[in-house]
Every structure is written in C-alpha cells, then in structure tokens.
Tab-separated table of C-alpha atoms in Angstrom:
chain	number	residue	atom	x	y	z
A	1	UNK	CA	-6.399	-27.335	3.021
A	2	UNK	CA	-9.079	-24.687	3.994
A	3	UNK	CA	-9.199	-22.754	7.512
A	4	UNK	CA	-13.005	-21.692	7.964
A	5	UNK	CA	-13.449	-20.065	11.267
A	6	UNK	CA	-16.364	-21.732	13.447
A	7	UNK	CA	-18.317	-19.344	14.703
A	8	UNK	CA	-20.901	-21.355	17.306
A	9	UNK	CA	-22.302	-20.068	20.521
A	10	UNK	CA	-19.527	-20.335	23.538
A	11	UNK	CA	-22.437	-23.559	25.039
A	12	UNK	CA	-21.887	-25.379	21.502
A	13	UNK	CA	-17.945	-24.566	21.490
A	14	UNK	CA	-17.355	-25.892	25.512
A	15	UNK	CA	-19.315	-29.175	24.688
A	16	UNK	CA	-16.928	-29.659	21.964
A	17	UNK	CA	-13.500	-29.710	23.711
A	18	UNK	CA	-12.705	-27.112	26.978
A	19	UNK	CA	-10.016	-25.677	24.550
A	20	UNK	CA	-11.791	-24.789	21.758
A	21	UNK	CA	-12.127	-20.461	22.858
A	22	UNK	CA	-8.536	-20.915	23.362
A	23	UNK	CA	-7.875	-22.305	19.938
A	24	UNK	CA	-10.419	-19.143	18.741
A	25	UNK	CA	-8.225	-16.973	20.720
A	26	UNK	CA	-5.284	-18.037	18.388
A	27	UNK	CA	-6.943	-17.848	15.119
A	28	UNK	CA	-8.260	-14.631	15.817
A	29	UNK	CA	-4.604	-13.188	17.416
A	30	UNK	CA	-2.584	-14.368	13.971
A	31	UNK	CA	-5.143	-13.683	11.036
A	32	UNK	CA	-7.050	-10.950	12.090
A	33	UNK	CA	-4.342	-8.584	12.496
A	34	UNK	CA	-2.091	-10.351	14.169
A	35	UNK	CA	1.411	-12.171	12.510
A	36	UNK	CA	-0.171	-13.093	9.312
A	37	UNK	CA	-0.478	-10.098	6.968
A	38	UNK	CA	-1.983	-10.195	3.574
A	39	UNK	CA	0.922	-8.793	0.981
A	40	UNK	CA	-0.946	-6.436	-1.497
A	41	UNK	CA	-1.893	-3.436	1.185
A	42	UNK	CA	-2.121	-0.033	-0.517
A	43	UNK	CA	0.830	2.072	0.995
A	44	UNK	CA	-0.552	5.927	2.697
A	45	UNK	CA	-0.507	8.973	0.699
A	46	UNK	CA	-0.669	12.366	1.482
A	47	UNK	CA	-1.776	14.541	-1.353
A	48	UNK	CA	-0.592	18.585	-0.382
A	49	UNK	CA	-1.898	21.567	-2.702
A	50	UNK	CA	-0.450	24.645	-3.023
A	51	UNK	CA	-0.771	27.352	-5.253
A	52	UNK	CA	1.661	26.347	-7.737
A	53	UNK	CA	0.655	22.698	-7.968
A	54	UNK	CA	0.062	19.499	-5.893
A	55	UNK	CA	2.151	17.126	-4.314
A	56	UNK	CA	2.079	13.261	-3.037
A	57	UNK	CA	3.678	11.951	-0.868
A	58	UNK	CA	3.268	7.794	-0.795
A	59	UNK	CA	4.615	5.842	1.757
A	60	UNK	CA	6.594	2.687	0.443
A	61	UNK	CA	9.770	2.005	2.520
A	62	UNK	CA	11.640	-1.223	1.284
A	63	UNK	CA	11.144	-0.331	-2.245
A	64	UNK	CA	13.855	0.751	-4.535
A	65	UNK	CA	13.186	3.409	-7.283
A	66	UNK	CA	13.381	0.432	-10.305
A	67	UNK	CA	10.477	-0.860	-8.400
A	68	UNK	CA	7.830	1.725	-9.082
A	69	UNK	CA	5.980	2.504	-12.338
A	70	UNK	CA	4.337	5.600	-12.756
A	71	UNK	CA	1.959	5.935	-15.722
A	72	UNK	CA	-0.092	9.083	-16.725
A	73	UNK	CA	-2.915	8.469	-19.120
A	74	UNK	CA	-5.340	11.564	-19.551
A	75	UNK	CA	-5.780	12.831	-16.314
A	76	UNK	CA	-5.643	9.984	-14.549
A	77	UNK	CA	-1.914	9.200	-12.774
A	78	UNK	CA	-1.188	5.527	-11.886
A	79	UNK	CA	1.115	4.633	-9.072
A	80	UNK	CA	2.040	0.775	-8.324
A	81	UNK	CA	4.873	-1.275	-7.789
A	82	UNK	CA	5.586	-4.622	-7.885
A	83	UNK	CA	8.455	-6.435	-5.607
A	84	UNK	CA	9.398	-10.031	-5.463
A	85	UNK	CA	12.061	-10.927	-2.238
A	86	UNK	CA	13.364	-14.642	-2.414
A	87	UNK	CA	15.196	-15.242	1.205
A	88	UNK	CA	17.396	-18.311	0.747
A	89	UNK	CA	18.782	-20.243	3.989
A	90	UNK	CA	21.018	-22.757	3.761
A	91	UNK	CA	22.899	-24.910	7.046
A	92	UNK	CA	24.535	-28.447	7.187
A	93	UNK	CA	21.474	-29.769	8.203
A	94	UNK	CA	18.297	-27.397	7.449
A	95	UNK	CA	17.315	-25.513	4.102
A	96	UNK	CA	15.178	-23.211	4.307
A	97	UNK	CA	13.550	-20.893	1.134
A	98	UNK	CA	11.139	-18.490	1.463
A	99	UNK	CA	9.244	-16.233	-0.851
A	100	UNK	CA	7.637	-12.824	-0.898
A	101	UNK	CA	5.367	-11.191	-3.643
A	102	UNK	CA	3.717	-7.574	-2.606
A	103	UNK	CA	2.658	-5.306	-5.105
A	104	UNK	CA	-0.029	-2.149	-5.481
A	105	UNK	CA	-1.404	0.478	-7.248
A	106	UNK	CA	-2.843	3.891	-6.972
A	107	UNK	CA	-4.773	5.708	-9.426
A	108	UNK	CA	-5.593	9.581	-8.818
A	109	UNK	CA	-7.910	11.892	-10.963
A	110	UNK	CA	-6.127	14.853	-11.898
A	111	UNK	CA	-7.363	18.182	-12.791
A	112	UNK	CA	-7.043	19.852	-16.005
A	113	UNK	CA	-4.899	22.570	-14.316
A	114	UNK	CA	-2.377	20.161	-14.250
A	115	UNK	CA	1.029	20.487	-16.172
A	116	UNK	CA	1.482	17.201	-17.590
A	117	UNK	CA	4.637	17.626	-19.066
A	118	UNK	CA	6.499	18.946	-16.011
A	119	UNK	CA	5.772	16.305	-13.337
A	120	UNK	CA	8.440	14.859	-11.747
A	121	UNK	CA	9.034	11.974	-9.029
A	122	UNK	CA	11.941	11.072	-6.383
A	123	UNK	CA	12.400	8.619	-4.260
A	124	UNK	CA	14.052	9.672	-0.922
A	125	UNK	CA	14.184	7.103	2.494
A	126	UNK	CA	11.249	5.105	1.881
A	127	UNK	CA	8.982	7.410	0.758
A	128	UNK	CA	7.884	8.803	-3.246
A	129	UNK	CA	7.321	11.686	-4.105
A	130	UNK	CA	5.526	13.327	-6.715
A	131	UNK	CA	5.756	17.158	-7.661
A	132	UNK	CA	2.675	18.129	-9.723
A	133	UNK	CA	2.963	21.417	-10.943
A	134	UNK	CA	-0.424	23.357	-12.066
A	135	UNK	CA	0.010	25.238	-15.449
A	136	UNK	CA	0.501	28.701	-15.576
A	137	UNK	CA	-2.653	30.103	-16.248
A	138	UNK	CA	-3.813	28.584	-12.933
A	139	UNK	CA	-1.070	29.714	-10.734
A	140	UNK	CA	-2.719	33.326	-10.614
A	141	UNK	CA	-3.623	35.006	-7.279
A	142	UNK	CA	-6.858	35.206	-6.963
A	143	UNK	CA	-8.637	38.634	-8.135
A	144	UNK	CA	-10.320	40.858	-5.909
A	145	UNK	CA	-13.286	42.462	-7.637
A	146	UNK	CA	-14.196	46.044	-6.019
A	147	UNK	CA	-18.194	46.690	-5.936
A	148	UNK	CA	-18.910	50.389	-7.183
C-alpha cells in the first residue's frame, strides 16, 4: 500500500469529511519530522585544521568500532558504516520482531599536503575520530619576506 498526501484546498478537504485537517495534522506530525525517521541520515562532522594537519570529528553514537570502514583512495577518504539491529520479543502470548538497517557514507577531498601513511582513527563515546596529519614540508611557519 501507498500513502500519497492530498493536498486540496481546506473548502475541498471540509466537504469531504469534518476530520480530514485533523487526519492532515497527523500525517504531517509523524512523517515530516515527527516519529517516523528515514534510517540512512548522514551523521555531523566537524572538520578542524591546524598547522600540523586536519582533524574530523563525525558524530555516530550507537556504533561500535567493527562497524565503520574507512577507505582512502587517492585523495579522496571514505567514511560509512553499515549497522543491522534485530530486536526480538518474545511473551506467552505476543511475539514481537523488529528490524533495523541504517547505514552511510562520507567522502572528503583531501589535499596533497596530506600524509597518507600516518592517518589514524579512534573511536571514543559515540563519536570517530580522524587525525590527519599534513606532511612535513607543509607544516612550516609561514615566511616573512622583508621589502628592501
């Protein structure tokens, strides 16, 4: 079955049954931000640079470490997880079984002052984080030039 909201004028609706903006009311209160979520939401990431490097910080509590993947192909770094929750309820006289499938992914451009081979990634109270250190070369303080 198919849920398409009706969008008529309020006359059209109130012809139609006196309960029908209530009914509107409801739809728009549980899928339009209300109880019903979608699942695959990208989490928030804060992305900090410094002078040694970069860091991110991505937002992802409920997740366990063995959840994440993080790939690095060229300069580009890929974030995502994947997480599958099966909630099983059983009484004398009701069984209930529910699923849950969420997953995302993030994909960031790096620059080519990037170390490659020195990033590193913990997991720490719900949120990742990624230490992305710039190479050496690009760590310099900047140069002051004197004019003569």
């Amino acid at each position: 079955m198919t849920v398409i909201k009706w969008n008529a004028p309020a006359k059209q609706i109130e012809r139609v049954s006196p309960f029908a903006p209530m009914f509107n009311d409801i739809f728009d209160s549980l899928f339009n931000g209300g109880l019903i979520q979608p699942k695959n939401i990208s989490p928030a990431v804060n992305v900090i640079e410094s002078a040694n490097g970069f860091t991110v910080e991505l937002a992802a509590p409920g997740l366990k470490k063995d959840d994440f993947k993080i790939d690095l192909e060229k300069n580009t770094l890929t974030i995502s997880a994947d997480k599958e929750n099966e909630i099983t309820e059983e009484t004398k006289n009701y069984h209930r079984r529910e699923f849950s499938f969420s997953s995302f992914m993030r994909s960031f451009n790096l620059p080519e002052s990037v170390d490659h081979d020195a990033i590193s990634a913990e997991y720490i109270d719900g949120v990742l984080h990624l230490n992305i250190p710039k190479k050496a070369e690009a760590q310099g303080k900047p140069k002051q030039i004197k004019i003569s």
